[in-house]
Coordinates of C-alpha atoms in Angstrom, one line a residue:
X34 CA 0.0 0.0 0.1
X35 CA 2.9 2.5 0.7
X36 CA 4.3 2.0 -3.0
X37 CA 0.4 2.4 -4.4
X38 CA 0.3 5.7 -2.2
X39 CA 3.5 6.9 -3.7
X40 CA 2.4 5.9 -7.4
X41 CA -0.7 7.8 -7.2
X42 CA 1.3 11.0 -7.0
X43 CA 3.0 10.3 -10.5
X44 CA 1.7 11.1 -13.9
X45 CA -0.8 8.2 -15.3
X46 CA 0.7 5.4 -17.3
X47 CA 1.8 1.9 -17.1
X48 CA 5.2 0.9 -16.1
X49 CA 7.0 -2.2 -15.7
X50 CA 9.2 -3.1 -12.7
X51 CA 9.9 -5.2 -9.3
X52 CA 9.1 -4.9 -5.8
X53 CA 12.3 -5.7 -3.6
X54 CA 13.3 -5.9 0.1
X55 CA 16.8 -4.7 0.7
X56 CA 19.3 -6.0 3.3
X57 CA 21.7 -4.1 5.5
X58 CA 23.9 -3.6 2.6
X59 CA 21.4 -2.4 0.2
X60 CA 21.1 -5.7 -1.6
X61 CA 18.1 -7.5 -2.6
X62 CA 17.0 -10.0 -0.5
X63 CA 14.1 -12.4 -1.6
X64 CA 13.5 -14.0 1.8
X65 CA 13.1 -10.8 3.5
X66 CA 10.5 -9.9 0.8
X67 CA 8.5 -13.1 1.4
X68 CA 8.8 -12.1 5.4
X69 CA 7.6 -8.6 4.8
X70 CA 4.5 -9.5 2.4
X71 CA 3.5 -12.6 4.8
X72 CA 3.8 -10.3 7.8
X73 CA 2.1 -7.3 6.4
X74 CA 5.1 -5.2 7.0
X75 CA 5.7 -3.5 3.6
X76 CA 6.8 -0.1 4.5
X77 CA 10.5 -0.5 3.7
X78 CA 9.8 -2.1 0.3
X79 CA 11.0 -0.5 -2.8
X80 CA 9.6 -0.7 -6.2
X81 CA 12.4 -0.4 -8.9
X82 CA 11.1 0.6 -12.5
X83 CA 12.9 -0.4 -15.4
X84 CA 10.4 0.3 -18.3
X85 CA 7.3 2.0 -19.3
X86 CA 4.7 0.9 -22.0
X87 CA 2.0 3.8 -21.7
X88 CA 2.3 7.5 -20.8
X89 CA -1.5 8.5 -20.3
X90 CA -3.1 7.1 -23.4
X91 CA 0.1 7.1 -25.5
X92 CA 1.3 3.8 -26.3
X93 CA 5.1 3.7 -26.0
X94 CA 5.7 0.0 -26.9
X95 CA 6.8 0.3 -30.4
X96 CA 9.7 3.0 -29.1
X97 CA 13.1 1.4 -28.6
X98 CA 14.1 0.7 -24.9
X99 CA 16.4 3.6 -25.2
X100 CA 13.3 6.1 -25.8
X101 CA 11.1 4.4 -23.4
X102 CA 13.8 4.7 -20.7
X103 CA 14.1 8.5 -21.3
X104 CA 10.4 8.7 -21.0
X105 CA 10.5 6.8 -17.8
X106 CA 13.2 8.9 -16.2
X107 CA 10.8 12.1 -16.8
X108 CA 7.9 10.3 -15.5
X109 CA 9.5 9.3 -12.4
X110 CA 10.7 12.9 -11.4
X111 CA 9.7 13.9 -8.0
X112 CA 9.0 10.0 -7.1
X113 CA 9.3 9.1 -3.5
X114 CA 12.2 7.3 -2.2
X115 CA 10.1 3.7 -2.5
X116 CA 9.8 4.1 -6.2
X117 CA 13.1 4.0 -7.9
X118 CA 14.5 4.2 -11.6
X119 CA 16.6 1.4 -12.5
X120 CA 19.9 2.8 -14.6
X121 CA 21.5 0.9 -17.1
X122 CA 25.2 0.3 -18.5
X123 CA 25.5 0.5 -22.1
X124 CA 28.8 -1.7 -22.0
X125 CA 29.9 -5.2 -22.5
X126 CA 27.6 -7.4 -20.1
X127 CA 30.6 -9.8 -19.0
X128 CA 32.0 -6.7 -16.8
X129 CA 28.9 -6.0 -15.5
X130 CA 28.1 -9.4 -14.6
X131 CA 31.5 -9.8 -13.0
X132 CA 31.1 -6.6 -10.7
X133 CA 27.6 -8.0 -9.8
X134 CA 28.8 -11.1 -8.8
X135 CA 31.6 -9.7 -6.6
X136 CA 28.9 -7.7 -4.9
X137 CA 27.1 -10.9 -4.4
X138 CA 24.1 -10.0 -6.4
X139 CA 21.8 -12.5 -8.0
X140 CA 23.1 -11.4 -11.7
X141 CA 22.1 -9.2 -14.3
X142 CA 19.5 -8.6 -17.2
X143 CA 20.8 -7.7 -20.5
X144 CA 18.6 -6.0 -23.0
X145 CA 18.8 -4.5 -26.5
X146 CA 18.2 -0.8 -26.4
X147 CA 17.0 -0.9 -29.8
X148 CA 14.2 -3.4 -29.2
X149 CA 10.4 -2.7 -28.7
X150 CA 8.7 -3.9 -25.8
X151 CA 7.4 -7.4 -26.2
X152 CA 5.4 -9.4 -23.5
X153 CA 6.6 -13.1 -22.7
X154 CA 9.8 -15.1 -23.6
X155 CA 11.7 -13.1 -26.5
X156 CA 15.4 -13.1 -27.5
X157 CA 15.8 -9.3 -27.0
X158 CA 16.6 -9.8 -23.3
X159 CA 18.0 -12.6 -21.1
X160 CA 19.1 -13.0 -17.6
X161 CA 22.6 -14.0 -16.7
X162 CA 23.0 -15.2 -13.1
X163 CA 26.1 -15.4 -10.8
X164 CA 24.9 -18.8 -9.2
X165 CA 22.3 -21.5 -10.3
X166 CA 18.7 -20.1 -9.7
X167 CA 15.5 -21.4 -11.0
X168 CA 11.8 -21.9 -10.6
X169 CA 10.2 -25.3 -9.7
X170 CA 6.7 -26.8 -9.0
X171 CA 6.3 -28.2 -5.5
X172 CA 4.7 -31.7 -5.8
X173 CA 5.1 -32.7 -2.1
X174 CA 6.7 -31.9 1.0
X175 CA 8.1 -34.5 3.6
X176 CA 8.4 -35.1 7.5
X177 CA 10.1 -36.8 10.0
X178 CA 8.3 -37.5 13.1
X179 CA 5.8 -34.9 12.2
X180 CA 8.3 -32.1 11.6
X181 CA 9.1 -30.6 8.3
X182 CA 12.0 -32.1 6.3
X183 CA 12.0 -31.1 2.6
X184 CA 10.4 -30.0 -0.5
X185 CA 10.1 -32.4 -3.4
X186 CA 10.3 -30.7 -6.8
X187 CA 9.1 -31.1 -10.4
X188 CA 8.7 -29.5 -13.6
X189 CA 6.3 -30.0 -16.5
X190 CA 7.2 -32.1 -19.6
X191 CA 4.8 -32.5 -22.5
X192 CA 2.0 -31.8 -20.0
X193 CA 3.0 -34.1 -17.2
X194 CA 5.1 -33.5 -13.8
X195 CA 8.2 -35.0 -13.4
X196 CA 10.5 -35.4 -10.5
X197 CA 13.6 -33.2 -10.7
X198 CA 14.8 -33.5 -7.1
X199 CA 14.7 -32.6 -3.6
X200 CA 15.0 -29.2 -1.7
X201 CA 16.6 -29.9 1.8
X202 CA 18.2 -26.5 2.8
X203 CA 17.2 -22.9 3.2
X204 CA 14.5 -23.7 5.7
X205 CA 14.8 -21.6 8.9
X206 CA 12.0 -21.9 11.8
X207 CA 10.3 -18.9 10.6
X208 CA 10.5 -20.0 7.0
X209 CA 8.7 -23.2 7.9
X210 CA 6.2 -21.6 10.1
X211 CA 5.4 -19.3 7.3
X212 CA 4.9 -21.8 4.4
X213 CA 3.6 -24.8 6.2
X214 CA 0.0 -23.1 6.1
X215 CA 0.2 -22.9 2.2
X216 CA 1.5 -26.1 2.0
X217 CA -1.3 -27.9 4.1
X218 CA -3.9 -25.9 1.8
X219 CA -2.6 -27.6 -1.4
X220 CA -2.4 -31.1 0.0
X221 CA -3.9 -33.9 -2.2
X222 CA -4.2 -37.8 -1.4
X223 CA -2.5 -38.7 -4.6
X224 CA 1.0 -38.4 -6.2
X225 CA 0.9 -35.3 -9.0
X226 CA 3.9 -36.8 -10.7
X227 CA 3.7 -38.9 -13.9
X228 CA 6.1 -41.5 -12.4
X229 CA 6.9 -43.3 -9.1
X230 CA 9.4 -41.5 -6.6
X231 CA 12.6 -43.5 -5.9
X232 CA 12.8 -44.3 -2.1
X233 CA 10.4 -44.5 0.5
X234 CA 7.2 -42.3 0.3
X235 CA 5.6 -43.0 3.9
X236 CA 6.5 -39.5 5.1
X237 CA 5.8 -37.7 2.0
X238 CA 2.5 -35.5 1.7
X239 CA 1.6 -34.7 -1.8
X240 CA 0.6 -31.3 -3.1
X241 CA -1.4 -30.1 -5.9
X242 CA 1.0 -29.0 -8.7
X243 CA 0.1 -25.4 -8.4
X244 CA 2.7 -24.0 -6.1
X245 CA 6.1 -22.5 -7.6
X246 CA 9.4 -22.1 -5.5
X247 CA 12.2 -19.9 -6.2
X248 CA 15.6 -22.1 -5.7
X249 CA 19.4 -21.7 -5.6
X250 CA 21.2 -25.0 -6.9
X251 CA 24.7 -25.9 -8.0
X252 CA 23.8 -27.8 -11.1
X253 CA 22.1 -31.2 -12.1
X254 CA 23.4 -34.9 -11.5
X255 CA 23.8 -37.2 -14.4
X256 CA 20.4 -38.4 -14.3
X257 CA 18.8 -34.9 -14.2
X258 CA 18.2 -34.4 -10.6
X259 CA 19.1 -30.9 -8.9
X260 CA 22.3 -30.9 -6.8
X261 CA 22.5 -28.9 -3.6
X262 CA 19.2 -27.1 -4.0
X263 CA 18.4 -24.5 -1.2
X264 CA 14.9 -23.0 -0.9
X265 CA 14.5 -19.2 -1.3
X266 CA 10.6 -18.4 -1.4
X267 CA 7.2 -19.2 -2.9
X268 CA 6.5 -17.5 -6.1
X269 CA 2.8 -16.3 -6.1
X270 CA 3.3 -14.5 -9.4
X271 CA 4.5 -17.7 -11.3
X272 CA 1.9 -19.9 -12.9
X273 CA 3.1 -23.4 -12.4
X274 CA 2.2 -24.8 -15.7
X275 CA 5.0 -22.1 -17.3
X276 CA 7.7 -24.1 -15.4
X277 CA 9.0 -26.7 -17.8
X278 CA 12.1 -29.0 -17.6
X279 CA 14.9 -26.9 -19.1
X280 CA 18.5 -26.1 -17.8
X281 CA 18.9 -22.3 -17.9
X282 CA 21.3 -21.0 -20.5
X283 CA 25.1 -20.7 -19.3
X284 CA 26.1 -17.3 -18.8
X285 CA 28.6 -17.2 -21.5
X286 CA 26.0 -18.0 -24.1
X287 CA 23.7 -15.5 -22.9
X288 CA 26.5 -12.9 -23.1
X289 CA 27.5 -13.9 -26.4
X290 CA 23.9 -14.0 -27.8
X291 CA 23.6 -10.1 -26.9
X292 CA 27.1 -8.6 -27.2
X293 CA 27.8 -6.9 -30.3
X294 CA 30.4 -8.7 -32.7
X295 CA 33.8 -8.3 -31.5
X296 CA 37.3 -9.4 -32.4
X297 CA 38.2 -12.5 -30.6
X298 CA 41.5 -12.8 -28.9
X299 CA 43.2 -15.7 -27.5
X300 CA 44.4 -15.3 -23.9
X301 CA 47.5 -17.5 -23.2
X302 CA 47.9 -18.9 -20.0
X303 CA 51.3 -18.7 -18.2
X304 CA 52.9 -21.9 -18.6
X305 CA 52.0 -24.4 -16.0
X306 CA 49.0 -22.6 -14.8
X307 CA 45.1 -23.3 -15.3
X308 CA 42.0 -21.7 -14.8
X309 CA 39.3 -22.8 -12.6
X310 CA 35.8 -20.9 -12.5
X311 CA 37.7 -18.1 -14.2
X312 CA 40.5 -18.0 -11.4
X313 CA 44.1 -18.4 -12.7
X314 CA 46.0 -21.2 -10.7
X315 CA 49.6 -20.7 -11.0
X316 CA 52.0 -23.7 -10.6
X317 CA 49.0 -25.8 -11.0
X318 CA 50.9 -29.0 -10.8
X319 CA 52.8 -28.3 -7.6
X320 CA 52.3 -31.4 -4.8
X321 CA 50.4 -30.1 -1.8
X322 CA 50.0 -33.4 -0.6
X323 CA 52.6 -36.0 -1.6
X324 CA 49.9 -38.5 -1.6
X325 CA 46.1 -38.7 -1.8
X326 CA 46.2 -42.1 -0.5
X327 CA 46.1 -43.3 -4.2
X328 CA 49.6 -43.2 -5.0
X329 CA 49.6 -39.8 -6.7
X330 CA 50.2 -36.3 -5.4
X331 CA 47.4 -33.8 -4.7
X332 CA 48.2 -30.8 -6.6
X333 CA 47.0 -27.2 -6.5
X334 CA 44.7 -27.7 -9.4
X335 CA 43.3 -30.7 -7.4
X336 CA 42.7 -28.7 -4.5
X337 CA 41.3 -25.8 -6.8
X338 CA 38.9 -28.5 -8.5
X339 CA 38.1 -29.7 -5.0
X340 CA 36.7 -26.5 -4.0
X341 CA 34.8 -26.1 -7.0
X342 CA 33.2 -29.5 -6.5
X343 CA 32.2 -28.9 -3.0
X344 CA 31.9 -25.2 -2.9
X345 CA 28.3 -24.5 -2.9
X346 CA 27.8 -26.7 0.1
X347 CA 30.8 -25.4 1.9
X348 CA 30.1 -21.8 1.6
X349 CA 26.5 -21.9 2.9
X350 CA 28.3 -23.0 6.4
X351 CA 31.1 -20.1 6.1
X352 CA 29.4 -17.4 4.5
X353 CA 29.4 -14.1 6.5
X354 CA 32.0 -15.2 9.1
X355 CA 35.6 -14.1 9.5
X356 CA 37.8 -17.1 8.4
X357 CA 41.4 -18.0 8.8
X358 CA 43.2 -20.2 6.4
X359 CA 46.1 -22.5 7.0
X360 CA 48.8 -21.8 4.3
X361 CA 51.1 -24.4 3.1
X362 CA 53.2 -22.9 0.3
X363 CA 55.6 -25.7 -0.6
X364 CA 52.7 -28.3 0.7
X365 CA 52.8 -30.3 3.8
X366 CA 56.1 -31.8 3.2
X367 CA 57.6 -28.4 2.5
X368 CA 58.2 -27.2 6.2
X369 CA 56.6 -23.8 6.5
X370 CA 52.8 -23.8 7.4
X371 CA 51.2 -20.6 8.8
X372 CA 47.8 -19.4 9.6
X373 CA 46.6 -16.2 8.0
X374 CA 43.6 -14.0 9.3
X375 CA 44.2 -10.7 7.6
X376 CA 44.1 -9.7 4.1
X377 CA 47.5 -9.7 2.5
X378 CA 48.8 -7.2 0.0
X379 CA 47.8 -8.2 -3.5
X380 CA 45.0 -10.1 -2.2
X381 CA 42.6 -11.5 -4.7
X382 CA 39.5 -9.3 -5.1
X383 CA 37.2 -12.3 -4.9
X384 CA 38.0 -12.5 -1.0
X385 CA 36.1 -10.3 1.1
X386 CA 38.1 -8.0 3.6
X387 CA 35.5 -7.6 6.6
X388 CA 35.9 -5.1 9.4
X389 CA 34.9 -6.1 13.0
X390 CA 34.0 -3.5 15.4
X391 CA 37.0 -3.0 18.2
X392 CA 39.4 -4.7 15.8
X393 CA 42.3 -2.6 13.7
X394 CA 42.7 -4.8 11.0
X395 CA 40.1 -6.5 8.7
X396 CA 39.7 -10.1 8.5
X397 CA 39.4 -12.5 5.7
X398 CA 35.9 -13.8 5.0
X399 CA 34.7 -16.1 2.0
X400 CA 31.4 -15.7 0.7
X401 CA 31.3 -17.2 -2.7
X402 CA 32.6 -20.6 -4.4
X403 CA 35.2 -18.5 -6.6
X404 CA 37.0 -17.2 -3.4
X405 CA 37.7 -20.6 -2.6
X406 CA 39.7 -21.0 -5.9
X407 CA 41.7 -18.0 -5.1
X408 CA 42.4 -19.7 -1.4
X409 CA 43.6 -22.7 -3.4
X410 CA 46.0 -20.3 -5.5
X411 CA 47.7 -19.3 -2.5
X412 CA 48.1 -23.0 -1.1
X413 CA 45.2 -22.5 1.7
X414 CA 44.7 -26.2 2.7
X415 CA 42.5 -25.6 5.7
X416 CA 39.5 -23.3 6.4
X417 CA 38.8 -22.2 10.1
X418 CA 35.7 -19.9 10.2
X419 CA 34.3 -18.0 13.5
X420 CA 31.3 -19.7 14.9
X421 CA 29.2 -16.4 15.0
X422 CA 26.0 -15.6 13.5
X423 CA 26.5 -14.9 9.6
X424 CA 27.4 -11.2 9.4
X425 CA 27.4 -10.8 13.1
X426 CA 30.5 -11.6 14.5
X427 CA 29.3 -10.6 18.4
X428 CA 26.6 -12.9 18.2
X429 CA 27.0 -16.8 18.6
X430 CA 25.6 -18.8 15.9
X431 CA 26.7 -22.3 16.9
X432 CA 28.4 -24.2 19.5
X433 CA 31.4 -26.8 18.6
X434 CA 32.0 -29.7 20.9
X435 CA 35.5 -31.1 19.9
X436 CA 36.1 -34.6 21.1
X437 CA 40.0 -34.9 21.1
X438 CA 41.0 -38.6 22.2
X439 CA 44.4 -39.7 23.8
X440 CA 46.4 -41.7 21.3
X441 CA 45.4 -45.0 23.3
X442 CA 41.5 -44.6 22.8
X443 CA 40.1 -46.6 20.0
X444 CA 38.0 -44.6 17.8
X445 CA 34.7 -46.6 18.6
X446 CA 35.0 -45.0 22.1
X447 CA 34.8 -41.3 20.4
X448 CA 31.7 -42.6 18.4
X449 CA 30.0 -43.3 22.0
X450 CA 31.2 -39.8 23.2
X451 CA 29.7 -38.1 20.4
X452 CA 26.3 -39.9 20.6
X453 CA 26.3 -39.0 24.4
X454 CA 27.1 -35.2 23.7
X455 CA 24.3 -35.5 21.4
X456 CA 22.1 -37.0 23.7
X457 CA 22.8 -34.5 26.4
X458 CA 22.0 -31.4 24.2
X459 CA 19.0 -32.7 23.0
X460 CA 17.6 -33.3 26.8
X461 CA 18.5 -29.4 26.7
X462 CA 16.6 -28.6 23.7
X463 CA 19.4 -28.2 21.3
X464 CA 19.7 -30.2 18.0
X465 CA 23.3 -31.3 17.1
X466 CA 25.2 -32.2 13.8
X467 CA 28.3 -34.5 13.3
X468 CA 31.5 -34.3 11.4
X469 CA 34.6 -35.8 11.4
X470 CA 37.9 -33.6 12.2
X471 CA 39.9 -34.9 9.5
X472 CA 42.1 -36.4 12.3
X473 CA 41.4 -38.8 14.9
X474 CA 38.3 -37.0 16.6
X475 CA 34.8 -35.8 16.0
X476 CA 33.2 -32.5 16.0
X477 CA 29.6 -32.0 17.6
X478 CA 28.0 -28.7 16.1
X479 CA 24.7 -27.2 17.2
X480 CA 23.2 -24.3 15.5
X481 CA 21.9 -21.4 17.6
X482 CA 18.8 -19.2 17.3
X483 CA 19.9 -15.5 16.9
X484 CA 19.1 -13.8 20.2
X485 CA 20.8 -11.7 22.9
X486 CA 23.2 -14.3 24.2
X487 CA 26.8 -13.2 24.4
X488 CA 29.9 -15.2 23.9
X489 CA 31.0 -15.6 27.5
X490 CA 27.6 -17.2 28.2
X491 CA 27.9 -19.3 25.4
X492 CA 31.5 -20.6 26.4
X493 CA 30.1 -21.0 30.2
X494 CA 27.4 -23.4 28.9
X495 CA 29.4 -25.2 26.5
X496 CA 32.0 -25.7 29.7
X497 CA 29.2 -26.8 32.0
X498 CA 27.9 -29.5 29.7
X499 CA 31.6 -30.8 29.5
X500 CA 32.1 -30.5 33.2
X501 CA 29.0 -32.5 33.7
X502 CA 30.0 -35.3 31.4
X503 CA 33.4 -35.7 32.8
X504 CA 32.2 -35.8 36.2
X505 CA 29.6 -38.4 35.3
X506 CA 32.5 -40.5 33.7
X507 CA 35.9 -39.5 34.9
X508 CA 37.5 -42.5 33.6
X509 CA 36.5 -41.8 30.0
X510 CA 36.4 -37.9 29.8
X511 CA 38.2 -35.0 31.1
X512 CA 38.2 -31.2 30.5
X513 CA 41.8 -30.4 31.1
X514 CA 44.1 -29.4 28.0
X515 CA 47.3 -31.2 30.2
X516 CA 48.5 -33.9 27.8
X517 CA 49.9 -35.8 30.4
X518 CA 46.9 -36.6 32.2
X519 CA 44.8 -37.7 29.2
X520 CA 45.8 -41.1 28.9
X521 CA 43.0 -43.4 28.1
X522 CA 40.5 -40.7 28.1
X523 CA 38.8 -38.1 25.7
X524 CA 39.5 -34.5 26.2
X525 CA 35.9 -32.8 26.0
X526 CA 37.2 -29.5 24.1
X527 CA 34.6 -26.6 24.9
X528 CA 37.3 -23.7 23.9
X529 CA 36.2 -23.1 20.3
X530 CA 33.2 -21.2 21.7
X531 CA 34.5 -17.7 21.9
X532 CA 34.3 -14.7 19.8
X533 CA 37.4 -15.2 17.8
X534 CA 38.0 -19.1 18.4
X535 CA 37.5 -21.2 15.4
X536 CA 36.9 -24.6 14.2
X537 CA 37.7 -26.3 11.1
X538 CA 34.9 -25.9 8.5
X539 CA 33.0 -28.7 7.2
X540 CA 34.3 -30.3 4.0
X541 CA 37.7 -28.5 4.7
X542 CA 40.7 -30.3 3.7
X543 CA 43.2 -31.0 6.5
X544 CA 46.8 -30.3 6.0
X545 CA 47.6 -34.0 6.9
X546 CA 48.8 -37.4 5.5
X547 CA 46.2 -38.6 2.8
X548 CA 44.7 -35.2 2.2
X549 CA 41.6 -36.0 4.5
X550 CA 38.6 -33.7 4.8
X551 CA 36.3 -32.7 7.7
X552 CA 33.5 -34.8 6.4
X553 CA 29.5 -33.9 7.7
X554 CA 27.9 -37.1 8.8
X555 CA 24.4 -38.2 9.1
X556 CA 24.1 -39.5 13.0
X557 CA 23.1 -43.1 11.3
X558 CA 26.7 -43.0 10.0
X559 CA 28.3 -42.3 13.3
X560 CA 28.5 -45.8 14.4
X561 CA 30.9 -48.6 15.0
X562 CA 33.0 -49.2 11.8
X563 CA 33.0 -45.3 10.9
X564 CA 36.3 -44.8 9.1
X565 CA 37.1 -41.1 8.8
X566 CA 40.4 -41.6 6.7
X567 CA 38.1 -42.7 3.7
X568 CA 37.0 -39.0 3.5
X569 CA 39.6 -37.4 1.3
X570 CA 40.1 -34.7 -1.3
X571 CA 40.2 -37.4 -3.9
X572 CA 36.9 -39.4 -2.6
X573 CA 34.5 -36.6 -1.3
X574 CA 33.6 -34.8 -4.6
X575 CA 32.0 -38.2 -6.0
X576 CA 29.8 -38.3 -2.9
X577 CA 28.4 -34.8 -3.2
X578 CA 25.5 -35.6 -5.3
X579 CA 24.0 -38.2 -2.7
X580 CA 24.9 -36.0 0.2
X581 CA 22.0 -35.7 2.9
X582 CA 24.2 -35.1 5.8
X583 CA 23.3 -31.9 7.8
X584 CA 20.1 -31.5 5.9
X585 CA 17.6 -29.2 8.2
X586 CA 20.7 -27.6 9.7
X587 CA 18.9 -24.2 9.4
X588 CA 15.8 -25.6 10.5
X589 CA 17.3 -26.5 13.9
X590 CA 18.5 -23.5 15.1
X591 CA 17.4 -23.4 18.9
X592 CA 17.5 -20.9 21.9
X593 CA 20.6 -21.0 23.7
X594 CA 19.1 -18.8 26.4
X595 CA 16.6 -21.6 27.0
X596 CA 19.2 -24.3 27.2
X597 CA 21.0 -22.4 29.6
X598 CA 18.0 -22.3 32.0
X599 CA 17.5 -25.9 31.4
X600 CA 21.4 -26.8 32.5
X601 CA 20.9 -24.8 35.6
X602 CA 18.0 -27.2 36.5
X603 CA 20.0 -30.5 35.9

């Protein structure tokens, strides 16, 4: 209504634009838009206008876009702040797209300035995206013990709905609460899909194929299934029948279709270099690990390709958090190893330098997969992010319990300890996830609901949990760092739960023999016989298309304040 009121003060006409919610950096935030509309809190929404079709009763549609935009600029003179003119850049699209991606925007729209206005899908304009984005039809949702778990996506092909995968991430508690009434409204007793879904369907709730969702994804598997799809929101403006099976055109194709003819030049790569996701990796064949447990060394190029393969999943767990890297310029056998927390001279522009209140020097931060390729270029073998809420370094975002066994403790006892930590946290109202450390221990991670609990309280809570566990079984556990007293016991390390303390990221490689990886696990995997050494830079990429570990992580954020109260009653 606020935008309508502002528009009523402008000259009569018909314009084209998009309503947007902006985040704290001024970038569009689709989830915030969904929340604003759902909660009827629309005062801060902005209508970005990019075309004009009519001025009073004058039809402008046959005019070229450049003329229509000139008329639009005049129409919007004196418009209020919540109606804004969208300017354009009459330059090569690839440069604008690169800038948009570096600003963490979704992408750009490229249009011919000499084209008339045409409705529907036409060749005079195209979208180029920084990362995979798509609309899908929702055919079902799944639950576990009555709690929402995932969405099942489809698209129409020859008039029939075909299954194209599951959407397992992107669901915070508020998001689930917002979409569930709509999902229930569209439930139906029979499947809308043309073919039987693979796997169990006992906890599947079928939907009439009328709801459209916006998603992000990392591509398709060999059998046409979405890979690492994340939910962004429902699209009430999109008819489901328009969503057909297709793969969005590659960015390079879209740019080439619109760009004027150019004289093509061949860029010569420096000898021994390679390019991954457009990032040059020099000395690509330099060994970083002497042996990847397959008899061959793991090179800089191998590391870059590993980051490319897992980056879409990994980035979601480090984005918006300061992150240190362990650099090994000459590999793990070369001697020199050092942590880097702050940007260095000549640092890649793909890597974000983030300022934290109270600290003089900015910190490294990695918000997109290409930044991880830049990490590989400087032989960054390990990623160690803060455990804060994304973009809120003063706010605890997760707790990490590091189970560090003495050399004489068999790994099966570490597994028992991990399950005990999980059960204790569950009794306190927290949900936990497990991952290997890339070494001999395990990490238990519990996501926290953003609220006013400080780091000191978070650390004290973690210490309290560990001390109680050690007091109950002093022959098995201890909270002392002194190695001389660890014999036969597991050190319950709670010290990673502080403002600047870090823990190795899930899917981060480790600078250890065999190129192991800190592998996220399902709790069903955390059982006798688990062999962490099999998760390596070589083996993990092939597992990504089937990775279901940590599904529902965002849904599992719980109140630390409430858990602290519960601990006080134990």
